[in-house]
């Protein structure tokens, strides 16, 4: 099993496994929920971890409810970018500005806040799969009016899910932060300017997730302990980076405040 829909307790749910090479993805979906809670991010799809039998072997799976109702539909980011409104925007095709402008014209509010939450989450969990079909807007199928932003979903390819043991031992955090991501074709570091300081100030609380992290990834005894330990170390390095960025942000704000004070005195 890779992915399938199933009715569970009268609710349509998506059941999803990892791959033979990357079985950790279902755990990552749940851990992304933990990170959202710690950061104060509310609008995300809720996942839980379970197991399934596949060819006589026990494999981990994630389970989440469908966030679309019979009266709504998901319109992916790529369709927003290339919509008639997007094409008339005058902004570059894959730019942050074009997406935000188009969403605003379509009547969706708080798009910047939603993107800020998604960027910060992806930064700290090292989500390398936030392509233009992995975020979007919700539209009413009856009126064709846009009613909001889709909740954050599909975070499985994070937490170094596709890294071998050798790669984990030789991972370069600085290089990774400079890697281009599909969304807005910028590096994770380059997306920092779009992240709200109200979220950044909570990043250091992620250090407190270590116990929940170890309990989650140790569940069902399907993952090597060495891998669990190493990935936490890499995750901690990402928290270190984000905390340093928050300190720089505070320093810049203090300098701006001092500058305004000097102008008033003059």
Tab-separated table of N, CA and C in Angstrom, residues 37-95:
chain	number	residue	atom	x	y	z
A	37	UNK	N	1.747	22.645	16.683
A	37	UNK	CA	1.188	22.963	17.995
A	37	UNK	C	2.167	23.819	18.810
A	38	UNK	N	3.436	23.447	18.778
A	38	UNK	CA	4.448	24.185	19.555
A	38	UNK	C	4.614	25.608	19.032
A	39	UNK	N	4.463	25.787	17.728
A	39	UNK	CA	4.632	27.115	17.120
A	39	UNK	C	3.357	27.948	17.158
A	40	UNK	N	2.256	27.338	17.565
A	40	UNK	CA	0.992	28.065	17.599
A	40	UNK	C	0.278	28.107	16.258
A	41	UNK	N	0.681	27.221	15.331
A	41	UNK	CA	0.031	27.141	14.021
A	41	UNK	C	-1.232	26.289	14.168
A	42	UNK	N	-2.367	26.849	13.790
A	42	UNK	CA	-3.649	26.174	14.017
A	42	UNK	C	-4.188	25.443	12.790
A	43	UNK	N	-3.933	25.981	11.606
A	43	UNK	CA	-4.602	25.475	10.408
A	43	UNK	C	-3.757	24.417	9.705
A	44	UNK	N	-3.902	23.193	10.150
A	44	UNK	CA	-3.166	22.087	9.543
A	44	UNK	C	-4.021	20.827	9.584
A	45	UNK	N	-3.721	19.887	8.713
A	45	UNK	CA	-4.425	18.604	8.684
A	45	UNK	C	-3.875	17.723	9.805
A	46	UNK	N	-4.764	17.111	10.562
A	46	UNK	CA	-4.362	16.289	11.708
A	46	UNK	C	-4.126	14.845	11.267
A	47	UNK	N	-2.952	14.356	11.597
A	47	UNK	CA	-2.561	12.986	11.241
A	47	UNK	C	-2.400	12.141	12.504
A	48	UNK	N	-2.612	10.843	12.349
A	48	UNK	CA	-2.263	9.910	13.412
A	48	UNK	C	-1.489	8.755	12.789
A	49	UNK	N	-0.709	8.083	13.625
A	49	UNK	CA	0.149	6.993	13.151
A	49	UNK	C	-0.500	5.647	13.472
A	50	UNK	N	-0.356	4.718	12.552
A	50	UNK	CA	-0.873	3.370	12.769
A	50	UNK	C	0.005	2.407	11.974
A	51	UNK	N	-0.432	1.156	11.863
A	51	UNK	CA	0.307	0.171	11.069
A	51	UNK	C	-0.660	-0.580	10.153
A	52	UNK	N	-0.083	-1.204	9.151
A	52	UNK	CA	-0.864	-2.026	8.226
A	52	UNK	C	0.013	-3.195	7.788
A	53	UNK	N	-0.620	-4.222	7.310
A	53	UNK	CA	0.120	-5.373	6.796
A	53	UNK	C	0.254	-5.246	5.282
A	54	UNK	N	1.470	-5.408	4.799
A	54	UNK	CA	1.727	-5.305	3.368
A	54	UNK	C	2.643	-6.453	2.951
A	55	UNK	N	2.094	-7.399	2.193
A	55	UNK	CA	2.874	-8.572	1.760
A	55	UNK	C	3.500	-9.305	2.940
A	56	UNK	N	2.710	-9.435	4.008
A	56	UNK	CA	3.176	-10.166	5.178
A	56	UNK	C	4.110	-9.387	6.084
A	57	UNK	N	4.272	-8.090	5.823
A	57	UNK	CA	5.184	-7.270	6.613
A	57	UNK	C	4.425	-6.105	7.238
A	58	UNK	N	4.730	-5.796	8.500
A	58	UNK	CA	4.099	-4.663	9.185
A	58	UNK	C	4.779	-3.367	8.775
A	59	UNK	N	3.986	-2.422	8.306
A	59	UNK	CA	4.531	-1.127	7.880
A	59	UNK	C	3.777	0.000	8.576
A	60	UNK	N	4.464	1.135	8.852
A	60	UNK	CA	3.767	2.280	9.444
A	60	UNK	C	2.944	3.018	8.383
A	61	UNK	N	1.808	3.534	8.799
A	61	UNK	CA	0.986	4.350	7.906
A	61	UNK	C	0.491	5.578	8.667
A	62	UNK	N	0.212	6.635	7.930
A	62	UNK	CA	-0.438	7.802	8.518
A	62	UNK	C	-1.894	7.807	8.087
A	63	UNK	N	-2.746	8.359	8.943
A	63	UNK	CA	-4.177	8.444	8.661
A	63	UNK	C	-4.626	9.879	8.919
A	64	UNK	N	-5.316	10.468	7.951
A	64	UNK	CA	-5.837	11.819	8.142
A	64	UNK	C	-7.210	11.933	7.485
A	65	UNK	N	-8.072	12.791	8.043
A	65	UNK	CA	-9.394	12.991	7.440
A	65	UNK	C	-9.288	13.858	6.184
A	66	UNK	N	-10.237	13.696	5.294
A	66	UNK	CA	-10.305	14.547	4.102
A	66	UNK	C	-10.724	15.950	4.537
A	67	UNK	N	-9.988	16.971	4.114
A	67	UNK	CA	-10.331	18.335	4.532
A	67	UNK	C	-11.245	19.042	3.526
A	68	UNK	N	-11.671	18.321	2.499
A	68	UNK	CA	-12.596	18.852	1.505
A	68	UNK	C	-13.982	18.240	1.731
A	69	UNK	N	-15.016	19.063	1.636
A	69	UNK	CA	-16.387	18.589	1.811
A	69	UNK	C	-17.058	18.419	0.445
A	70	UNK	N	-18.280	17.876	0.407
A	70	UNK	CA	-18.979	17.760	-0.880
A	70	UNK	C	-19.217	19.109	-1.563
A	71	UNK	N	-19.130	20.196	-0.790
A	71	UNK	CA	-19.399	21.525	-1.344
A	71	UNK	C	-18.144	22.343	-1.626
A	72	UNK	N	-16.972	21.749	-1.416
A	72	UNK	CA	-15.741	22.498	-1.654
A	72	UNK	C	-14.758	21.687	-2.473
A	73	UNK	N	-13.723	22.366	-2.956
A	73	UNK	CA	-12.660	21.695	-3.697
A	73	UNK	C	-11.338	22.395	-3.422
A	74	UNK	N	-10.257	21.653	-3.570
A	74	UNK	CA	-8.912	22.212	-3.446
A	74	UNK	C	-8.454	22.698	-4.814
A	75	UNK	N	-8.013	23.954	-4.858
A	75	UNK	CA	-7.395	24.493	-6.076
A	75	UNK	C	-5.917	24.670	-5.755
A	76	UNK	N	-5.077	23.914	-6.420
A	76	UNK	CA	-3.648	23.887	-6.079
A	76	UNK	C	-2.961	25.207	-6.407
A	77	UNK	N	-1.808	25.397	-5.775
A	77	UNK	CA	-1.039	26.620	-5.992
A	77	UNK	C	-0.695	26.857	-7.447
A	78	UNK	N	-0.392	25.783	-8.162
A	78	UNK	CA	-0.016	25.945	-9.566
A	78	UNK	C	-1.179	26.469	-10.388
A	79	UNK	N	-2.414	26.058	-10.052
A	79	UNK	CA	-3.587	26.550	-10.769
A	79	UNK	C	-3.889	28.003	-10.413
A	80	UNK	N	-3.555	28.397	-9.194
A	80	UNK	CA	-3.713	29.807	-8.804
A	80	UNK	C	-2.718	30.679	-9.565
A	81	UNK	N	-1.477	30.225	-9.604
A	81	UNK	CA	-0.415	30.972	-10.285
A	81	UNK	C	-0.755	31.205	-11.758
A	82	UNK	N	-1.288	30.171	-12.414
A	82	UNK	CA	-1.554	30.247	-13.853
A	82	UNK	C	-3.026	30.513	-14.176
A	83	UNK	N	-3.777	30.968	-13.195
A	83	UNK	CA	-5.158	31.375	-13.451
A	83	UNK	C	-5.150	32.669	-14.275
A	84	UNK	N	-6.277	33.022	-14.900
A	84	UNK	CA	-6.329	34.293	-15.648
A	84	UNK	C	-5.921	35.499	-14.802
A	85	UNK	N	-6.343	35.494	-13.534
A	85	UNK	CA	-5.963	36.599	-12.645
A	85	UNK	C	-4.450	36.611	-12.434
A	86	UNK	N	-3.874	35.444	-12.210
A	86	UNK	CA	-2.426	35.360	-12.011
A	86	UNK	C	-1.651	35.814	-13.226
A	87	UNK	N	-2.111	35.416	-14.401
A	87	UNK	CA	-1.418	35.774	-15.636
A	87	UNK	C	-1.459	37.277	-15.881
A	88	UNK	N	-2.504	37.949	-15.396
A	88	UNK	CA	-2.625	39.401	-15.592
A	88	UNK	C	-1.921	40.201	-14.512
A	89	UNK	N	-1.350	39.517	-13.523
A	89	UNK	CA	-0.800	40.221	-12.358
A	89	UNK	C	0.417	41.070	-12.677
A	90	UNK	N	1.201	40.651	-13.665
A	90	UNK	CA	2.428	41.386	-13.984
A	90	UNK	C	3.629	40.929	-13.185
A	91	UNK	N	3.423	40.008	-12.221
A	91	UNK	CA	4.532	39.501	-11.420
A	91	UNK	C	5.141	38.263	-12.084
A	92	UNK	N	6.398	37.972	-11.770
A	92	UNK	CA	7.034	36.762	-12.320
A	92	UNK	C	6.218	35.516	-12.003
A	93	UNK	N	6.303	34.511	-12.864
A	93	UNK	CA	5.424	33.351	-12.799
A	93	UNK	C	5.414	32.645	-11.448
A	94	UNK	N	6.564	32.332	-10.913
A	94	UNK	CA	6.624	31.527	-9.699
A	94	UNK	C	7.000	32.351	-8.475
A	95	UNK	N	6.589	33.589	-8.460
A	95	UNK	CA	6.994	34.471	-7.366
A	95	UNK	C	5.983	34.468	-6.222
